[in-house]
């Protein structure tokens, strides 16, 4: 099921209406690991159950646990995680908190950026906007693949809306577009833990599979619609 998108000023806040909340949290309540929006076997053979178990149950869980421990008893405790990320972005003294908060948020966004029987091309308003800003969907695919493949080391590639224009951006390590005033629509995780068990060093194959078989364009379209509303 798609997310419902609420508005806080110009920024969308994503609330998963699937199996669980993306990041459940209120004042004095710890953020919890969300359930995947699909079964562990649902993405096979493109992403296997083993990869999802390690990626979700170990890596994502660790980021959330580390975040909860780091934010506890600070003046940010109980704040929405997006607000925490924006408040401390660029503050070297809070790099550990930022990294875990951003990785917790990024991973929740990534799980919703993929789905069984995904891939292909978007339709409707987002398709029109991609054609307008990139020249064609094919041009977008080429640029997106290049960004994801050339992200040195760990990181992410994103389709974002930035001041009314669709752009492709890549972020290193835990960095995230929401720390830079951009609205993310879709992301691919290119940390090795996202693909190495299934693709080893063949990152380009994983990226092509994401585009052709996994990308959740319904999610991206909903994010775009909310951003321009």
XYZ file of N, CA and C in Angstrom:
687
model
N 0.854 -1.183 0.000
C 0.000 0.000 0.000
C 0.890 1.232 0.000
N 0.475 2.246 -0.684
C 1.263 3.464 -0.755
C 1.268 4.192 0.576
N 2.209 5.114 0.682
C 2.248 5.966 1.842
C 1.255 7.103 1.702
N 0.756 7.547 2.830
C 0.047 8.814 2.878
C 1.098 9.891 3.109
N 0.972 10.997 2.421
C 1.954 12.063 2.543
C 1.302 13.284 3.150
N 1.807 13.695 4.305
C 1.315 14.873 4.988
C 2.244 16.037 4.709
N 1.740 17.250 4.877
C 2.540 18.423 4.570
C 2.955 19.136 5.845
N 4.234 19.465 5.921
C 4.720 20.374 6.952
C 5.382 21.521 6.215
N 4.638 22.580 5.971
C 5.156 23.666 5.155
C 5.350 23.169 3.748
N 6.576 23.286 3.236
C 6.887 22.847 1.882
C 7.414 21.423 1.848
N 7.558 20.786 3.017
C 8.209 19.493 3.074
C 7.195 18.388 3.276
N 7.274 17.284 2.503
C 6.381 16.164 2.738
C 6.891 15.291 3.874
N 5.976 14.738 4.640
C 6.307 13.782 5.676
C 5.627 12.478 5.304
N 6.388 11.407 5.227
C 5.870 10.156 4.693
C 5.450 9.237 5.828
N 4.239 8.734 5.730
C 3.722 7.809 6.720
C 3.275 6.553 5.995
N 3.905 5.439 6.305
C 3.612 4.185 5.642
C 2.258 3.656 6.104
N 1.392 3.363 5.163
C 0.103 2.768 5.498
C 0.084 1.286 5.180
N 1.268 0.691 5.044
C 1.376 -0.732 4.777
C 1.373 -1.505 6.080
N 2.348 -2.416 6.217
C 2.349 -3.283 7.378
C 2.636 -2.544 8.675
N 3.370 -1.445 8.572
C 3.787 -0.752 9.781
C 4.180 0.656 9.402
N 4.423 1.497 10.373
C 4.877 2.843 10.072
C 6.316 2.830 9.617
N 6.662 3.788 8.756
C 8.055 3.896 8.323
C 8.972 4.004 9.531
N 8.794 5.003 10.312
C 9.536 5.182 11.549
C 8.531 5.635 12.593
N 8.223 4.758 13.503
C 7.211 5.093 14.483
C 7.865 5.859 15.623
N 7.376 7.040 15.899
C 7.970 7.778 16.994
C 7.128 8.963 17.394
N 6.986 9.162 18.666
C 6.365 10.360 19.199
C 7.220 10.781 20.380
N 6.853 11.842 21.026
C 7.633 12.312 22.157
C 7.778 11.199 23.190
N 9.044 10.980 23.613
C 9.364 9.996 24.644
C 9.105 8.567 24.187
N 8.956 8.321 22.911
C 8.777 6.971 22.387
C 9.903 6.698 21.407
N 10.584 5.568 21.561
C 11.689 5.231 20.680
C 11.189 4.944 19.272
N 12.036 5.246 18.300
C 11.739 4.849 16.932
C 11.958 3.353 16.809
N 11.091 2.697 16.078
C 11.134 1.250 15.961
C 11.435 0.838 14.532
N 12.020 -0.343 14.391
C 12.297 -0.886 13.067
C 10.979 -1.191 12.367
N 10.732 -0.597 11.189
C 9.486 -0.887 10.483
C 9.539 -2.262 9.835
N 8.405 -2.898 9.738
C 8.329 -4.116 8.937
C 8.530 -3.763 7.475
N 9.111 -4.683 6.730
C 9.211 -4.479 5.289
C 7.815 -4.383 4.688
N 7.628 -3.587 3.637
C 6.314 -3.489 2.996
C 6.032 -4.640 2.036
N 6.834 -5.700 2.121
C 6.655 -6.901 1.297
C 7.284 -8.063 2.052
N 6.973 -9.291 1.653
C 7.561 -10.463 2.289
C 9.045 -10.573 1.949
N 9.781 -11.278 2.785
C 11.220 -11.430 2.567
C 11.547 -12.155 1.265
N 10.634 -12.951 0.779
C 10.881 -13.693 -0.465
C 10.300 -13.001 -1.690
N 9.645 -11.866 -1.506
C 8.855 -11.266 -2.587
C 9.700 -10.682 -3.711
N 10.951 -10.344 -3.438
C 11.786 -9.710 -4.458
C 12.706 -10.698 -5.167
N 12.682 -11.963 -4.744
C 13.525 -12.975 -5.387
C 13.072 -13.176 -6.834
N 14.005 -13.461 -7.733
C 15.437 -13.710 -7.518
C 16.291 -12.452 -7.541
N 15.679 -11.287 -7.642
C 16.458 -10.061 -7.842
C 17.146 -9.607 -6.560
N 16.433 -9.686 -5.443
C 17.025 -9.503 -4.126
C 16.527 -10.658 -3.271
N 17.443 -11.417 -2.711
C 17.072 -12.649 -2.035
C 16.661 -12.414 -0.582
N 16.022 -13.428 -0.042
C 15.623 -13.398 1.364
C 16.829 -13.174 2.265
N 17.947 -13.825 1.956
C 19.142 -13.687 2.783
C 19.625 -12.239 2.824
N 19.642 -11.589 1.666
C 20.053 -10.187 1.629
C 19.113 -9.320 2.456
N 17.809 -9.518 2.301
C 16.847 -8.703 3.042
C 16.955 -8.937 4.544
N 17.202 -10.171 4.945
C 17.330 -10.452 6.377
C 18.537 -9.733 6.970
N 19.666 -9.773 6.268
C 20.839 -9.056 6.763
C 20.638 -7.542 6.687
N 20.127 -7.079 5.554
C 20.018 -5.645 5.306
C 19.007 -5.002 6.256
N 17.834 -5.592 6.349
C 16.768 -5.028 7.180
C 16.949 -5.365 8.652
N 17.109 -6.647 8.950
C 17.090 -7.094 10.341
C 18.374 -6.771 11.096
N 19.482 -6.630 10.372
C 20.769 -6.343 11.016
C 21.192 -4.884 10.814
N 21.394 -4.492 9.551
C 21.921 -3.155 9.282
C 20.925 -2.056 9.660
N 19.708 -2.134 9.125
C 18.722 -1.091 9.423
C 18.409 -1.062 10.916
N 18.261 -2.231 11.498
C 17.973 -2.293 12.932
C 19.078 -1.639 13.750
N 20.326 -1.835 13.339
C 21.444 -1.251 14.083
C 21.417 0.272 14.018
N 21.102 0.824 12.845
C 21.022 2.285 12.736
C 19.957 2.852 13.670
N 18.816 2.197 13.718
C 17.734 2.680 14.574
C 18.099 2.546 16.047
N 18.697 1.414 16.425
C 19.116 1.251 17.819
C 20.161 2.297 18.205
N 21.125 2.514 17.318
C 22.160 3.514 17.597
C 21.564 4.915 17.700
N 20.605 5.205 16.832
C 19.942 6.514 16.880
C 19.217 6.705 18.203
N 18.440 5.710 18.607
C 17.692 5.826 19.859
C 18.629 6.044 21.042
N 19.753 5.322 21.051
C 20.705 5.477 22.148
C 21.350 6.858 22.140
N 21.652 7.366 20.940
C 22.347 8.649 20.834
C 21.444 9.834 21.151
N 20.161 9.737 20.801
C 19.259 10.885 20.971
C 18.633 10.934 22.362
N 18.697 9.819 23.076
C 18.051 9.744 24.392
C 18.617 10.802 25.343
N 17.735 11.470 26.024
C 18.084 12.472 27.039
C 18.767 13.711 26.462
N 18.647 13.921 25.154
C 19.110 15.170 24.560
C 17.906 16.072 24.309
N 18.169 17.323 23.910
C 17.055 18.232 23.642
C 16.316 17.870 22.362
N 16.841 16.895 21.612
C 16.188 16.432 20.387
C 15.348 15.183 20.616
N 15.414 14.629 21.801
C 14.679 13.403 22.103
C 13.188 13.632 21.913
N 12.549 12.753 21.136
C 11.119 12.863 20.888
C 10.753 13.684 19.683
N 11.736 14.344 19.049
C 11.455 15.125 17.847
C 11.307 14.199 16.640
N 10.516 14.581 15.644
C 10.439 13.785 14.413
C 11.830 13.620 13.815
N 12.092 12.458 13.275
C 13.452 12.170 12.822
C 13.879 13.102 11.690
N 12.947 13.532 10.834
C 13.306 14.498 9.796
C 13.782 15.805 10.419
N 13.120 16.234 11.479
C 13.508 17.472 12.147
C 14.890 17.346 12.769
N 15.183 16.182 13.328
C 16.504 15.951 13.909
C 17.576 16.031 12.833
N 17.342 15.356 11.704
C 18.313 15.357 10.610
C 18.607 16.777 10.150
N 17.566 17.561 9.945
C 17.751 18.929 9.455
C 18.433 19.814 10.497
N 18.128 19.582 11.767
C 18.673 20.431 12.824
C 20.171 20.243 13.007
N 20.669 19.037 12.763
C 22.075 18.759 13.078
C 22.931 18.564 11.839
N 22.361 18.655 10.645
C 23.145 18.494 9.415
C 24.281 19.509 9.393
N 25.480 19.041 9.128
C 26.641 19.916 9.059
C 27.301 20.205 10.390
N 26.743 19.718 11.489
C 27.321 19.922 12.817
C 28.261 18.760 13.114
N 29.561 19.006 13.009
C 30.543 17.932 13.176
C 30.463 17.293 14.555
N 30.045 18.051 15.550
C 29.967 17.506 16.905
C 28.836 16.498 17.060
N 27.911 16.487 16.102
C 26.780 15.562 16.160
C 26.790 14.604 14.966
N 27.972 14.342 14.421
C 28.075 13.499 13.229
C 27.548 12.093 13.474
N 27.825 11.528 14.638
C 27.353 10.179 14.922
C 25.843 10.103 14.958
N 25.218 11.074 15.610
C 23.756 11.110 15.660
C 23.185 11.315 14.269
N 23.772 12.243 13.504
C 23.287 12.484 12.143
C 23.389 11.230 11.293
N 24.523 10.552 11.330
C 24.717 9.380 10.479
C 23.678 8.308 10.757
N 23.408 8.045 12.016
C 22.439 7.001 12.341
C 21.009 7.439 12.065
N 20.696 8.707 12.320
C 19.356 9.205 11.999
C 19.113 9.162 10.500
N 20.078 9.649 9.727
C 19.912 9.690 8.276
C 19.849 8.294 7.684
N 20.668 7.383 8.189
C 20.626 6.021 7.668
C 19.322 5.324 8.035
N 18.799 5.582 9.211
C 17.492 5.025 9.570
C 16.429 5.532 8.608
N 16.435 6.840 8.333
C 15.443 7.427 7.430
C 15.653 6.960 5.995
N 16.896 6.983 5.533
C 17.182 6.569 4.156
C 16.716 5.149 3.887
N 16.983 4.249 4.831
C 16.596 2.857 4.612
C 15.081 2.693 4.564
N 14.370 3.386 5.428
C 12.911 3.304 5.373
C 12.387 3.810 4.038
N 13.013 4.853 3.513
C 12.622 5.381 2.209
C 12.960 4.385 1.103
N 14.094 3.730 1.218
C 14.508 2.737 0.214
C 13.542 1.563 0.158
N 13.110 1.056 1.308
C 12.183 -0.087 1.287
C 10.914 0.255 0.512
N 10.499 1.487 0.563
C 9.311 1.897 -0.176
C 9.605 2.259 -1.624
N 10.884 2.386 -1.960
C 11.285 2.681 -3.337
C 11.376 1.433 -4.199
N 11.225 0.260 -3.578
C 11.260 -0.996 -4.321
C 10.003 -1.794 -4.017
N 9.631 -2.644 -4.960
C 8.448 -3.470 -4.757
C 8.497 -4.665 -5.697
N 7.769 -5.740 -5.371
C 7.639 -6.850 -6.316
C 6.962 -6.369 -7.595
N 7.407 -6.894 -8.711
C 6.839 -6.520 -10.017
C 6.955 -5.021 -10.275
N 8.041 -4.435 -9.806
C 8.284 -3.022 -10.041
C 9.037 -2.801 -11.340
N 9.692 -1.673 -11.426
C 10.444 -1.331 -12.624
C 9.561 -0.737 -13.699
N 10.083 -0.724 -14.903
C 9.349 -0.107 -15.996
C 9.448 1.399 -15.915
N 8.416 2.070 -16.351
C 8.421 3.533 -16.407
C 7.213 4.088 -15.662
N 7.324 5.299 -15.135
C 6.177 5.927 -14.483
C 5.150 6.383 -15.507
N 3.994 6.743 -15.016
C 2.940 7.297 -15.866
C 2.471 8.618 -15.266
N 1.591 9.283 -15.970
C 0.948 10.471 -15.429
C 1.871 11.660 -15.294
N 1.621 12.455 -14.246
C 2.321 13.729 -14.072
C 3.819 13.553 -13.908
N 4.240 12.511 -13.192
C 5.678 12.307 -13.005
C 6.349 11.942 -14.316
N 5.700 11.123 -15.115
C 6.256 10.780 -16.428
C 6.429 12.029 -17.283
N 5.441 12.897 -17.260
C 5.525 14.140 -18.036
C 6.656 15.029 -17.533
N 6.823 15.095 -16.222
C 7.868 15.935 -15.642
C 9.256 15.381 -15.961
N 9.401 14.068 -15.918
C 10.685 13.455 -16.276
C 11.030 13.766 -17.725
N 10.055 13.643 -18.605
C 10.293 13.953 -20.019
C 10.677 15.415 -20.204
N 10.036 16.298 -19.446
C 10.324 17.728 -19.573
C 11.707 18.083 -19.047
N 12.097 17.484 -17.922
C 13.344 17.892 -17.269
C 14.567 17.110 -17.733
N 14.357 15.881 -18.238
C 15.489 15.075 -18.699
C 15.508 14.879 -20.210
N 14.455 15.279 -20.884
C 14.366 15.088 -22.326
C 13.622 13.837 -22.714
N 13.774 12.778 -21.921
C 13.068 11.516 -22.144
C 13.304 10.626 -20.936
N 12.469 9.603 -20.792
C 12.685 8.642 -19.714
C 13.993 7.903 -19.921
N 14.339 7.625 -21.165
C 15.589 6.933 -21.457
C 16.791 7.748 -20.988
N 16.728 9.056 -21.176
C 17.812 9.911 -20.679
C 17.903 9.855 -19.159
N 16.735 9.872 -18.508
C 16.728 9.750 -17.051
C 17.403 8.457 -16.617
N 17.028 7.345 -17.240
C 17.594 6.049 -16.861
C 19.108 6.060 -17.004
N 19.602 6.588 -18.105
C 21.047 6.644 -18.327
C 21.737 7.446 -17.232
N 21.184 8.609 -16.903
C 21.794 9.463 -15.887
C 21.691 8.845 -14.491
N 20.556 8.207 -14.209
C 20.374 7.592 -12.895
C 21.348 6.437 -12.707
N 21.467 5.597 -13.717
C 22.402 4.477 -13.635
C 23.830 4.970 -13.455
N 24.195 6.004 -14.185
C 25.551 6.536 -14.085
C 25.825 7.083 -12.689
N 24.859 7.803 -12.133
C 25.039 8.355 -10.790
C 25.219 7.243 -9.766
N 24.389 6.213 -9.847
C 24.473 5.117 -8.890
C 25.772 4.333 -9.048
N 26.193 4.129 -10.286
C 27.402 3.343 -10.541
C 28.669 4.087 -10.154
N 28.653 5.406 -10.254
C 29.866 6.189 -10.013
C 29.936 6.771 -8.610
N 28.951 6.487 -7.766
C 29.066 6.888 -6.369
C 30.225 6.112 -5.754
N 31.306 6.800 -5.436
C 32.500 6.123 -4.937
C 32.258 5.621 -3.522
N 32.525 4.343 -3.319
C 32.303 3.762 -2.005
C 30.821 3.644 -1.699
N 30.473 3.827 -0.441
C 29.094 3.648 0.006
C 28.270 4.901 -0.235
N 26.971 4.709 -0.442
C 26.102 5.866 -0.610
C 24.794 5.529 -1.277
N 24.206 6.535 -1.899
C 22.855 6.465 -2.434
C 22.770 7.281 -3.712
N 21.861 6.894 -4.603
C 21.487 7.737 -5.741
C 19.996 8.021 -5.628
N 19.600 9.243 -5.999
C 18.242 9.715 -5.739
C 17.663 10.427 -6.950
N 16.363 10.306 -7.109
C 15.584 11.230 -7.925
C 14.945 12.200 -6.952
N 15.233 13.490 -7.127
C 14.722 14.496 -6.196
C 14.042 15.620 -6.960
N 13.202 16.345 -6.248
C 12.647 17.599 -6.745
C 13.359 18.723 -6.007
N 13.990 19.609 -6.759
C 14.798 20.675 -6.183
C 14.391 22.004 -6.815
N 13.710 22.833 -6.028
C 13.234 24.127 -6.538
C 12.427 23.980 -7.824
N 11.558 22.978 -7.839
C 10.651 22.779 -8.961
C 11.208 21.993 -10.119
N 12.464 21.564 -10.023
C 13.100 20.824 -11.108
C 13.499 19.439 -10.633
N 13.224 18.422 -11.446
C 13.688 17.081 -11.133
C 15.181 16.988 -11.394
N 15.884 16.386 -10.451
C 17.324 16.198 -10.582
C 17.705 14.818 -10.073
N 18.835 14.334 -10.545
C 19.438 13.129 -10.000
C 20.618 13.568 -9.157
N 20.675 13.067 -7.948
C 21.784 13.402 -7.070
C 22.288 12.138 -6.412
N 23.522 12.155 -5.984
C 24.062 11.041 -5.224
C 24.633 11.576 -3.924
N 24.501 10.795 -2.870
C 24.978 11.202 -1.554
C 25.895 10.123 -1.017
N 26.987 10.533 -0.405
C 27.938 9.588 0.146
C 27.566 9.151 1.545
N 27.858 7.897 1.825
C 27.665 7.344 3.159
C 26.240 7.567 3.652
N 26.048 8.323 4.740
C 24.707 8.495 5.308
C 23.999 9.748 4.831
N 24.629 10.550 4.013
C 24.024 11.824 3.635
C 22.682 11.607 2.934
N 21.836 12.608 2.999
C 20.464 12.466 2.521
C 19.962 13.781 1.946
N 19.138 13.746 0.912
C 18.643 14.990 0.310
C 17.861 15.876 1.265
N 17.206 15.300 2.257
C 16.398 16.133 3.144
C 17.262 17.056 3.992
N 18.565 16.764 4.066
C 19.482 17.663 4.765
C 19.890 18.846 3.899
N 19.487 18.827 2.635
C 19.899 19.861 1.684
C 18.710 20.562 1.034
N 17.543 20.448 1.646
C 16.374 21.154 1.156
C 15.755 20.571 -0.093
N 16.089 19.338 -0.417
C 15.526 18.682 -1.593
C 14.437 17.698 -1.173
N 13.511 17.428 -2.079
C 12.437 16.471 -1.826
C 12.738 15.169 -2.549
N 13.062 14.098 -1.833
C 13.351 12.824 -2.497
C 12.077 12.159 -3.005
N 12.183 11.582 -4.185
C 11.061 10.856 -4.781
C 11.329 9.361 -4.847
N 12.588 8.981 -5.063
C 12.959 7.574 -5.250
C 14.439 7.448 -4.932
N 14.851 6.302 -4.383
C 16.277 6.104 -4.114
C 16.698 4.669 -4.344
N 17.986 4.496 -4.619
C 18.628 3.192 -4.645
C 19.790 3.224 -3.667
N 19.887 2.208 -2.847
C 20.970 2.047 -1.882
C 22.136 1.366 -2.588
N 23.293 2.018 -2.638
C 24.458 1.390 -3.267
C 25.558 1.090 -2.258
N 25.214 1.058 -0.972
C 26.119 0.437 -0.016
C 26.255 -1.043 -0.405
N 27.428 -1.620 -0.210
C 27.626 -3.013 -0.620
C 26.689 -3.968 0.103
N 26.299 -3.650 1.338
C 25.418 -4.576 2.050
C 24.054 -4.702 1.375
N 23.712 -3.766 0.479
C 22.423 -3.821 -0.216
C 22.407 -4.865 -1.322
N 23.568 -5.234 -1.826
C 23.579 -6.084 -3.025
C 24.665 -7.151 -3.069
N 25.654 -7.129 -2.169
C 26.846 -7.948 -2.385
C 26.569 -9.442 -2.317
N 25.667 -9.883 -1.465
C 25.368 -11.317 -1.397
C 24.778 -11.831 -2.705
N 24.062 -10.977 -3.418
C 23.395 -11.392 -4.655
C 24.189 -11.047 -5.911
N 24.949 -9.962 -5.877
C 25.610 -9.473 -7.095
C 27.123 -9.352 -6.961
N 27.678 -9.631 -5.791
C 29.103 -9.482 -5.532
C 29.582 -8.086 -5.977
N 30.587 -8.033 -6.831
C 31.124 -6.731 -7.250
C 30.411 -6.154 -8.467
N 29.308 -6.742 -8.882
C 28.606 -6.318 -10.102
C 27.530 -5.277 -9.769
N 27.976 -4.164 -9.251
C 27.031 -3.100 -8.911
C 26.182 -2.671 -10.110
N 26.744 -2.519 -11.315
C 25.903 -2.121 -12.454
C 24.751 -3.082 -12.726
N 24.960 -4.382 -12.484
C 23.868 -5.339 -12.681
C 22.752 -5.111 -11.668
N 23.130 -4.854 -10.431
C 22.141 -4.541 -9.395
C 21.362 -3.277 -9.750
N 22.053 -2.273 -10.247
C 21.397 -1.014 -10.614
C 20.415 -1.233 -11.759
N 20.832 -1.981 -12.774
C 19.937 -2.269 -13.900
C 18.710 -3.036 -13.437
N 18.905 -3.979 -12.524
C 17.781 -4.748 -12.000
C 16.827 -3.852 -11.226
N 17.369 -2.931 -10.453
C 16.524 -1.974 -9.736
C 15.631 -1.222 -10.710
N 16.220 -0.688 -11.766
C 15.466 0.125 -12.726
C 14.438 -0.713 -13.471
N 14.822 -1.905 -13.869
C 13.972 -2.714 -14.743
C 12.950 -3.567 -13.998
N 13.254 -3.965 -12.746
C 12.418 -4.957 -12.067
C 11.886 -4.534 -10.699
N 12.450 -3.498 -10.092
C 12.148 -3.221 -8.690
C 11.626 -1.827 -8.394
N 11.974 -0.835 -9.173
C 11.637 0.555 -8.843
C 10.134 0.731 -8.641
N 9.773 1.380 -7.549
C 8.365 1.585 -7.192
C 7.929 2.969 -7.672
N 7.446 3.022 -8.906
C 7.056 4.311 -9.482
C 5.751 4.839 -8.899
N 4.929 3.970 -8.330
C 3.733 4.453 -7.631
C 4.142 5.300 -6.423
N 5.130 4.838 -5.695
C 5.647 5.576 -4.544
C 6.241 6.910 -4.982
N 7.062 6.880 -6.017
C 7.679 8.114 -6.511
C 6.624 9.101 -6.993
N 5.611 8.593 -7.677
C 4.549 9.468 -8.181
C 3.761 10.100 -7.044
N 3.502 9.327 -5.993
C 2.795 9.872 -4.835
C 3.625 10.955 -4.154
N 4.925 10.739 -4.066
C 5.802 11.752 -3.477
C 5.821 13.024 -4.318
N 5.840 12.858 -5.631
C 5.836 14.025 -6.515
C 4.518 14.790 -6.394
N 3.416 14.059 -6.390
C 2.106 14.709 -6.275
C 2.000 15.503 -4.975
N 2.509 14.934 -3.884
C 2.461 15.638 -2.602
C 3.344 16.879 -2.611
N 4.490 16.773 -3.282
C 5.441 17.886 -3.286
C 4.923 19.096 -4.051
N 4.095 18.858 -5.070
C 3.616 19.974 -5.891
C 2.214 20.423 -5.506
N 1.616 19.737 -4.542
C 0.240 20.074 -4.138
C 0.180 21.443 -3.468
